């Protein structure tokens, strides 16, 4: 083929493809005449003025369950809320409250109603998210950004976070993180270093760590558990039977149980987990999950309603009535959990739990001090006797 022919073909091809795409685009566009017919066949101005009932148009998804009133929350506002939001921006910190679109953000950040700004800040609860805002996993309920190759860790984050929290004036802080399966240790050293630096700068602050499962590596669990934290939290999220359909395929119910059990063996005073309701679970499945959690001595459990963050996420199976949440609280209390927070808007780090856990930790610390004094006195008496 001559160079002239090749050149001619190169010019002809785009034109033919353009003509084809233009034709397809034209065919997909409704004609003006059909649009006019639709308008003419619809209700007229006289129909609206007459006051007689006409056929109405229903907007939105009519197949799924409607959002009940008890799940509708107010737009976040208030002095404490605005102050915390401003502080976070200035300190460059990420919160799961914002990234996961938590419905309780106004409630938790709002602090005490009628309190001063300082009192409100002390009463508020914010969950700081470490290691960036991009997760390597894609759970079907979570709206946090995902990527197989998230940005590298900020080596200054532990120091900066500790400094910011120590100056913030909170009495109880929750640290969590995205899953970082791209890192050899899953980010365990980074997590542990942040906790240790917080305790060095402000030992009076109680620290709860809400971790991932570190891909089942219990050495990494030990690293975080021994970092000086006060509460080790890891969420099972749902019942065992639904775990493959709700969580990322790399997470399993049994793996989560091993994480919580190992943290307890490492000497953590309080272990904590959370279960979402409304994803298709049965009563017996929830009971089985609670039995497994008690078997490994989990201290705190929370129940909350699953809320679909966007249309790209799994659908809500049903909206659980507040009375059912009350019933699960009673059941879990009767099973021996130290504390249960249960309600439609309760989340893993909901502030109602922190008040009790804070007192619980202080109570355990006092109890340990008394035990140590008794042991010392007994040892002294024994020495004097001999």
Short mmCIF file of C-alpha atoms in Angstrom, two decimals:
data_model
loop_
_atom_site.label_atom_id
_atom_site.label_comp_id
_atom_site.label_asym_id
_atom_site.label_seq_id
_atom_site.Cartn_x
_atom_site.Cartn_y
_atom_site.Cartn_z
CA UNK A 1 0.00 0.00 0.00
CA UNK A 2 1.33 3.45 -0.92
CA UNK A 3 2.09 6.19 1.58
CA UNK A 4 -0.66 8.23 -0.03
CA UNK A 5 -3.21 5.46 0.62
CA UNK A 6 -2.12 5.06 4.26
CA UNK A 7 -2.44 8.79 4.79
CA UNK A 8 -5.87 8.80 3.23
CA UNK A 9 -7.04 5.89 5.43
CA UNK A 10 -5.77 7.58 8.61
CA UNK A 11 -7.95 10.59 7.84
CA UNK A 12 -10.94 8.51 6.80
CA UNK A 13 -11.10 6.28 9.89
CA UNK A 14 -11.74 8.99 12.50
CA UNK A 15 -14.39 10.54 10.29
CA UNK A 16 -16.28 7.26 9.89
CA UNK A 17 -16.10 6.51 13.63
CA UNK A 18 -17.20 10.07 14.37
CA UNK A 19 -20.17 9.71 12.00
CA UNK A 20 -21.10 6.42 13.69
CA UNK A 21 -20.83 7.81 17.25
CA UNK A 22 -22.77 10.92 16.22
CA UNK A 23 -25.52 8.74 14.75
CA UNK A 24 -25.72 6.65 17.92
CA UNK A 25 -25.79 9.73 20.10
CA UNK A 26 -28.52 11.22 17.95
CA UNK A 27 -30.64 8.06 18.11
CA UNK A 28 -30.31 7.93 21.94
CA UNK A 29 -31.68 11.48 22.30
CA UNK A 30 -35.50 11.70 22.56
CA UNK A 31 -37.16 13.66 19.79
CA UNK A 32 -38.79 17.03 20.45
CA UNK A 33 -42.15 15.75 19.23
CA UNK A 34 -42.28 12.95 21.82
CA UNK A 35 -41.38 15.42 24.58
CA UNK A 36 -44.24 17.72 23.46
CA UNK A 37 -46.64 14.77 23.54
CA UNK A 38 -45.59 13.95 27.10
CA UNK A 39 -46.21 17.52 28.20
CA UNK A 40 -49.61 17.66 26.51
CA UNK A 41 -50.75 14.37 28.08
CA UNK A 42 -49.70 15.50 31.60
CA UNK A 43 -51.71 17.57 34.13
CA UNK A 44 -52.57 21.13 33.11
CA UNK A 45 -52.62 24.35 35.14
CA UNK A 46 -56.41 24.01 35.46
CA UNK A 47 -55.94 20.61 37.13
CA UNK A 48 -53.80 22.19 39.85
CA UNK A 49 -56.14 25.17 40.35
CA UNK A 50 -59.30 23.04 40.53
CA UNK A 51 -58.27 21.57 43.89
CA UNK A 52 -59.43 18.07 42.87
CA UNK A 53 -57.01 15.22 43.67
CA UNK A 54 -54.80 14.24 40.77
CA UNK A 55 -52.39 11.37 40.28
CA UNK A 56 -49.21 12.22 42.22
CA UNK A 57 -45.61 11.34 41.49
CA UNK A 58 -43.65 9.41 44.13
CA UNK A 59 -39.97 10.33 44.29
CA UNK A 60 -37.14 8.27 45.78
CA UNK A 61 -36.77 4.56 46.50
CA UNK A 62 -40.17 3.12 47.40
CA UNK A 63 -38.92 -0.48 47.68
CA UNK A 64 -36.48 -0.06 50.57
CA UNK A 65 -37.48 0.63 54.19
CA UNK A 66 -38.10 4.31 54.96
CA UNK A 67 -35.93 6.10 57.50
CA UNK A 68 -37.89 6.26 60.78
CA UNK A 69 -38.09 9.47 62.79
CA UNK A 70 -35.94 8.13 65.64
CA UNK A 71 -32.98 7.92 63.24
CA UNK A 72 -33.23 11.50 62.01
CA UNK A 73 -30.62 13.74 63.60
CA UNK A 74 -30.19 17.50 63.80
CA UNK A 75 -27.62 19.37 61.74
CA UNK A 76 -24.43 19.54 63.88
CA UNK A 77 -23.89 22.92 65.54
CA UNK A 78 -22.88 24.58 68.80
CA UNK A 79 -19.80 26.23 70.29
CA UNK A 80 -18.10 22.97 71.29
CA UNK A 81 -18.75 21.38 67.87
CA UNK A 82 -17.36 24.38 65.99
CA UNK A 83 -14.35 24.66 68.32
CA UNK A 84 -13.41 20.98 67.90
CA UNK A 85 -13.82 21.18 64.12
CA UNK A 86 -11.59 24.27 64.00
CA UNK A 87 -8.99 22.65 66.27
CA UNK A 88 -8.85 19.54 64.09
CA UNK A 89 -8.29 21.57 60.95
CA UNK A 90 -5.55 23.57 62.60
CA UNK A 91 -3.83 20.46 63.95
CA UNK A 92 -4.14 18.54 60.68
CA UNK A 93 -5.87 15.57 62.32
CA UNK A 94 -8.36 13.21 60.64
CA UNK A 95 -11.39 11.83 62.52
CA UNK A 96 -13.44 8.75 61.76
CA UNK A 97 -16.43 10.85 62.85
CA UNK A 98 -16.13 12.81 59.61
CA UNK A 99 -14.60 10.21 57.28
CA UNK A 100 -17.23 7.56 58.12
CA UNK A 101 -20.08 10.13 58.20
CA UNK A 102 -21.13 9.18 61.72
CA UNK A 103 -24.68 10.35 62.56
CA UNK A 104 -23.61 11.14 66.14
CA UNK A 105 -21.00 13.74 65.26
CA UNK A 106 -23.13 16.61 66.58
CA UNK A 107 -23.96 14.71 69.75
CA UNK A 108 -20.41 13.59 70.54
CA UNK A 109 -18.67 16.83 69.58
CA UNK A 110 -21.37 18.97 71.15
CA UNK A 111 -20.34 18.13 74.72
CA UNK A 112 -22.63 19.02 77.61
CA UNK A 113 -25.64 21.18 76.91
CA UNK A 114 -25.41 24.56 78.66
CA UNK A 115 -21.77 24.03 79.65
CA UNK A 116 -18.91 26.45 79.06
CA UNK A 117 -16.64 25.96 76.05
CA UNK A 118 -13.94 24.38 78.24
CA UNK A 119 -16.42 22.06 79.99
CA UNK A 120 -17.93 21.14 76.64
CA UNK A 121 -14.53 20.24 75.25
CA UNK A 122 -13.75 18.01 78.23
CA UNK A 123 -17.10 16.23 77.86
CA UNK A 124 -16.81 15.83 74.07
CA UNK A 125 -15.51 12.71 72.38
CA UNK A 126 -13.64 12.64 69.08
CA UNK A 127 -12.10 9.59 67.44
CA UNK A 128 -8.77 10.42 65.82
CA UNK A 129 -7.90 8.40 62.71
CA UNK A 130 -4.23 7.58 62.29
CA UNK A 131 -2.23 6.57 59.21
CA UNK A 132 -4.15 8.72 56.76
CA UNK A 133 -7.70 8.68 55.44
CA UNK A 134 -7.35 5.90 52.83
CA UNK A 135 -7.96 2.22 53.70
CA UNK A 136 -6.62 -0.85 51.90
CA UNK A 137 -9.86 -2.74 52.52
CA UNK A 138 -13.34 -2.29 51.11
CA UNK A 139 -15.98 -3.26 53.67
CA UNK A 140 -19.48 -2.97 52.23
CA UNK A 141 -20.77 -0.74 55.02
CA UNK A 142 -17.93 1.78 55.30
CA UNK A 143 -17.57 5.08 53.43
CA UNK A 144 -13.86 5.62 54.12
CA UNK A 145 -11.80 5.97 50.91
CA UNK A 146 -10.06 2.82 49.68
CA UNK A 147 -6.91 2.11 47.68
CA UNK A 148 -4.46 -0.74 47.28
CA UNK A 149 -1.59 1.74 47.49
CA UNK A 150 -2.44 4.52 49.95
CA UNK A 151 0.08 7.32 50.63
CA UNK A 152 3.07 6.47 52.85
CA UNK A 153 2.87 7.04 56.59
CA UNK A 154 3.80 10.40 58.03
CA UNK A 155 6.75 9.67 60.36
CA UNK A 156 5.94 12.81 62.37
CA UNK A 157 2.31 11.83 62.98
CA UNK A 158 2.82 10.08 66.38
CA UNK A 159 4.65 13.10 67.80
CA UNK A 160 2.29 15.67 66.28
CA UNK A 161 -0.82 13.76 67.34
CA UNK A 162 0.45 13.32 70.90
CA UNK A 163 1.34 16.99 71.15
CA UNK A 164 -2.05 18.08 69.79
CA UNK A 165 -4.03 15.75 72.09
CA UNK A 166 -2.02 16.72 75.17
CA UNK A 167 -2.85 20.39 74.50
CA UNK A 168 -6.47 19.68 73.63
CA UNK A 169 -7.66 19.21 77.20
CA UNK A 170 -9.64 15.98 76.79
CA UNK A 171 -9.82 13.38 79.53
CA UNK A 172 -10.59 10.44 77.24
CA UNK A 173 -9.42 9.98 73.66
CA UNK A 174 -10.17 7.29 71.08
CA UNK A 175 -7.55 6.43 68.47
CA UNK A 176 -8.37 4.35 65.44
CA UNK A 177 -6.86 3.82 62.02
CA UNK A 178 -7.55 2.68 58.51
CA UNK A 179 -6.38 -0.84 57.64
CA UNK A 180 -2.90 -0.77 56.12
CA UNK A 181 -2.34 -4.20 54.60
CA UNK A 182 0.32 -2.58 52.41
CA UNK A 183 2.61 -2.31 55.45
CA UNK A 184 4.59 -5.26 56.83
CA UNK A 185 3.30 -4.74 60.40
CA UNK A 186 -0.08 -3.30 59.38
CA UNK A 187 0.93 -0.05 61.06
CA UNK A 188 1.19 -1.58 64.56
CA UNK A 189 4.47 0.18 65.42
CA UNK A 190 3.05 3.52 64.27
CA UNK A 191 -0.08 2.99 66.38
CA UNK A 192 1.87 1.91 69.46
CA UNK A 193 4.33 4.80 69.14
CA UNK A 194 1.46 7.31 69.07
CA UNK A 195 -0.05 5.86 72.27
CA UNK A 196 3.29 5.83 74.09
CA UNK A 197 3.98 9.46 73.16
CA UNK A 198 0.51 10.52 74.38
CA UNK A 199 1.11 8.80 77.70
CA UNK A 200 4.53 10.44 78.00
CA UNK A 201 3.14 13.91 77.40
CA UNK A 202 -0.17 13.54 79.28
CA UNK A 203 -0.29 10.38 81.44
CA UNK A 204 -3.66 11.43 82.90
CA UNK A 205 -5.42 11.02 79.52
CA UNK A 206 -7.23 7.71 79.15
CA UNK A 207 -6.58 6.16 75.72
CA UNK A 208 -8.82 3.75 73.83
CA UNK A 209 -7.35 2.13 70.72
CA UNK A 210 -9.80 0.86 68.11
CA UNK A 211 -7.62 -1.28 65.85
CA UNK A 212 -7.98 -3.45 62.81
CA UNK A 213 -7.15 -7.15 62.88
CA UNK A 214 -3.56 -6.76 61.60
CA UNK A 215 -4.33 -9.62 59.19
CA UNK A 216 -4.39 -11.99 62.18
CA UNK A 217 -0.77 -11.32 63.19
CA UNK A 218 -0.94 -11.58 66.99
CA UNK A 219 2.58 -10.19 67.48
CA UNK A 220 1.31 -6.88 66.12
CA UNK A 221 -1.71 -7.10 68.44
CA UNK A 222 0.72 -7.57 71.36
CA UNK A 223 2.70 -4.53 70.29
CA UNK A 224 -0.36 -2.26 70.53
CA UNK A 225 -1.75 -3.99 73.62
CA UNK A 226 1.50 -3.34 75.55
CA UNK A 227 1.85 0.29 74.48
CA UNK A 228 0.19 1.69 77.61
CA UNK A 229 -3.41 1.97 76.35
CA UNK A 230 -6.38 1.67 78.70
CA UNK A 231 -9.01 0.09 76.40
CA UNK A 232 -8.38 -2.24 73.46
CA UNK A 233 -11.29 -2.15 71.01
CA UNK A 234 -11.75 -4.19 67.86
CA UNK A 235 -15.12 -4.50 66.13
CA UNK A 236 -16.60 -7.80 64.98
CA UNK A 237 -19.15 -5.58 63.14
CA UNK A 238 -21.75 -8.31 62.56
CA UNK A 239 -22.61 -11.95 63.26
CA UNK A 240 -20.35 -14.73 62.00
CA UNK A 241 -22.75 -15.91 59.28
CA UNK A 242 -22.96 -12.47 57.63
CA UNK A 243 -19.30 -11.48 57.98
CA UNK A 244 -18.34 -12.54 54.39
CA UNK A 245 -21.14 -10.35 52.97
CA UNK A 246 -20.58 -7.31 55.20
CA UNK A 247 -16.83 -7.02 55.78
CA UNK A 248 -13.86 -7.20 53.44
CA UNK A 249 -13.02 -10.77 52.44
CA UNK A 250 -9.73 -10.56 54.41
CA UNK A 251 -11.62 -10.11 57.69
CA UNK A 252 -13.26 -13.04 59.47
CA UNK A 253 -15.31 -13.33 62.66
CA UNK A 254 -12.91 -15.92 64.15
CA UNK A 255 -9.89 -13.77 63.38
CA UNK A 256 -11.51 -10.85 65.23
CA UNK A 257 -12.19 -13.07 68.24
CA UNK A 258 -8.51 -14.08 68.32
CA UNK A 259 -7.48 -10.40 68.31
CA UNK A 260 -9.72 -9.57 71.28
CA UNK A 261 -8.74 -12.72 73.17
CA UNK A 262 -5.03 -12.11 72.66
CA UNK A 263 -5.29 -8.48 73.79
CA UNK A 264 -6.87 -9.68 77.03
CA UNK A 265 -4.11 -12.24 77.54
CA UNK A 266 -1.55 -9.47 77.13
CA UNK A 267 -2.96 -7.74 80.22
CA UNK A 268 -5.35 -5.16 78.72
CA UNK A 269 -7.83 -4.16 81.43
CA UNK A 270 -10.84 -3.57 79.17
CA UNK A 271 -11.63 -5.08 75.76
CA UNK A 272 -14.46 -3.74 73.67
CA UNK A 273 -16.37 -4.55 70.46
CA UNK A 274 -19.35 -3.39 68.43
CA UNK A 275 -22.16 -5.06 66.49
CA UNK A 276 -24.35 -3.47 63.80
CA UNK A 277 -27.98 -4.53 63.62
CA UNK A 278 -30.23 -4.28 60.57
CA UNK A 279 -27.99 -6.07 58.05
CA UNK A 280 -30.01 -9.30 57.90
CA UNK A 281 -28.99 -11.03 61.15
CA UNK A 282 -31.31 -13.36 63.08
CA UNK A 283 -31.85 -13.36 66.85
CA UNK A 284 -30.10 -16.69 67.29
CA UNK A 285 -27.09 -15.49 65.30
CA UNK A 286 -26.75 -12.44 67.58
CA UNK A 287 -27.04 -14.68 70.64
CA UNK A 288 -24.27 -16.94 69.30
CA UNK A 289 -22.04 -13.90 68.71
CA UNK A 290 -22.60 -12.66 72.27
CA UNK A 291 -21.80 -16.10 73.71
CA UNK A 292 -18.51 -16.17 71.79
CA UNK A 293 -17.62 -12.68 73.03
CA UNK A 294 -18.32 -13.62 76.64
CA UNK A 295 -16.29 -16.81 76.24
CA UNK A 296 -13.17 -14.71 75.58
CA UNK A 297 -14.05 -12.21 78.37
CA UNK A 298 -14.86 -9.14 76.27
CA UNK A 299 -15.90 -6.43 78.76
CA UNK A 300 -17.86 -3.91 76.67
CA UNK A 301 -20.22 -4.38 73.73
CA UNK A 302 -22.21 -1.78 71.79
CA UNK A 303 -25.18 -2.23 69.47
CA UNK A 304 -26.14 0.26 66.76
CA UNK A 305 -28.25 0.53 63.62
CA UNK A 306 -26.52 0.07 60.27
CA UNK A 307 -26.96 3.25 58.21
CA UNK A 308 -26.22 3.08 54.50
CA UNK A 309 -23.69 5.86 53.81
CA UNK A 310 -24.20 6.01 50.01
CA UNK A 311 -26.06 4.12 47.28
CA UNK A 312 -22.81 2.31 46.45
CA UNK A 313 -22.90 0.50 49.81
CA UNK A 314 -24.97 -2.47 50.91
CA UNK A 315 -28.66 -1.85 51.53
CA UNK A 316 -30.29 -1.69 54.96
CA UNK A 317 -32.22 -4.91 55.61
CA UNK A 318 -34.47 -3.31 58.25
CA UNK A 319 -34.58 -0.50 60.78
CA UNK A 320 -34.50 -1.94 64.29
CA UNK A 321 -36.95 -0.44 66.79
CA UNK A 322 -35.56 1.21 69.96
CA UNK A 323 -37.41 -1.35 72.07
CA UNK A 324 -35.38 -4.14 70.44
CA UNK A 325 -32.14 -2.31 71.23
CA UNK A 326 -33.31 -2.08 74.85
CA UNK A 327 -33.94 -5.81 74.86
CA UNK A 328 -30.44 -6.58 73.55
CA UNK A 329 -28.96 -4.34 76.23
CA UNK A 330 -30.81 -6.31 78.90
CA UNK A 331 -29.72 -9.64 77.41
CA UNK A 332 -26.06 -8.58 77.22
CA UNK A 333 -26.19 -7.18 80.77
CA UNK A 334 -27.60 -10.49 82.02
CA UNK A 335 -24.81 -12.37 80.22
CA UNK A 336 -22.21 -10.55 82.32
CA UNK A 337 -20.80 -7.80 80.10
CA UNK A 338 -19.40 -5.00 82.26
CA UNK A 339 -21.03 -2.32 80.13
CA UNK A 340 -23.48 -2.29 77.21
CA UNK A 341 -24.43 0.71 75.06
CA UNK A 342 -27.38 -0.10 72.80
CA UNK A 343 -29.47 2.20 70.64
CA UNK A 344 -30.24 3.10 67.01
CA UNK A 345 -27.59 5.84 66.89
CA UNK A 346 -24.99 4.22 69.12
CA UNK A 347 -21.60 3.62 67.49
CA UNK A 348 -18.43 1.96 68.73
CA UNK A 349 -17.01 5.21 70.13
CA UNK A 350 -20.31 6.74 71.24
CA UNK A 351 -19.75 9.11 74.16
CA UNK A 352 -22.28 7.38 76.45
CA UNK A 353 -19.84 4.52 76.81
CA UNK A 354 -16.84 6.69 77.53
CA UNK A 355 -18.34 8.17 80.70
CA UNK A 356 -18.89 4.73 82.17
CA UNK A 357 -15.62 3.26 80.94
CA UNK A 358 -13.70 6.22 82.37
CA UNK A 359 -15.19 5.55 85.81
CA UNK A 360 -14.65 1.84 85.30
CA UNK A 361 -10.96 2.36 84.56
CA UNK A 362 -10.52 4.63 87.56
CA UNK A 363 -12.34 2.08 89.70
CA UNK A 364 -10.07 -0.70 88.51
CA UNK A 365 -7.01 1.45 89.14
CA UNK A 366 -8.18 2.08 92.72
CA UNK A 367 -8.92 -1.61 93.17
CA UNK A 368 -5.41 -2.51 91.96
CA UNK A 369 -3.84 0.04 94.30
CA UNK A 370 -5.75 -1.46 97.24
CA UNK A 371 -4.66 -4.97 96.23
CA UNK A 372 -1.03 -3.83 96.01
CA UNK A 373 -1.22 -2.19 99.45
CA UNK A 374 -2.74 -5.34 100.95
CA UNK A 375 -0.03 -7.47 99.33
CA UNK A 376 2.72 -5.14 100.57
CA UNK A 377 1.30 -5.11 104.12
CA UNK A 378 1.00 -8.89 104.12
CA UNK A 379 4.57 -9.19 102.88
CA UNK A 380 5.82 -6.74 105.56
CA UNK A 381 3.95 -8.59 108.31
CA UNK A 382 5.37 -11.90 107.12
CA UNK A 383 8.91 -10.48 107.11
CA UNK A 384 8.51 -9.05 110.63
CA UNK A 385 7.10 -12.34 111.93
CA UNK A 386 9.98 -14.35 110.53
#
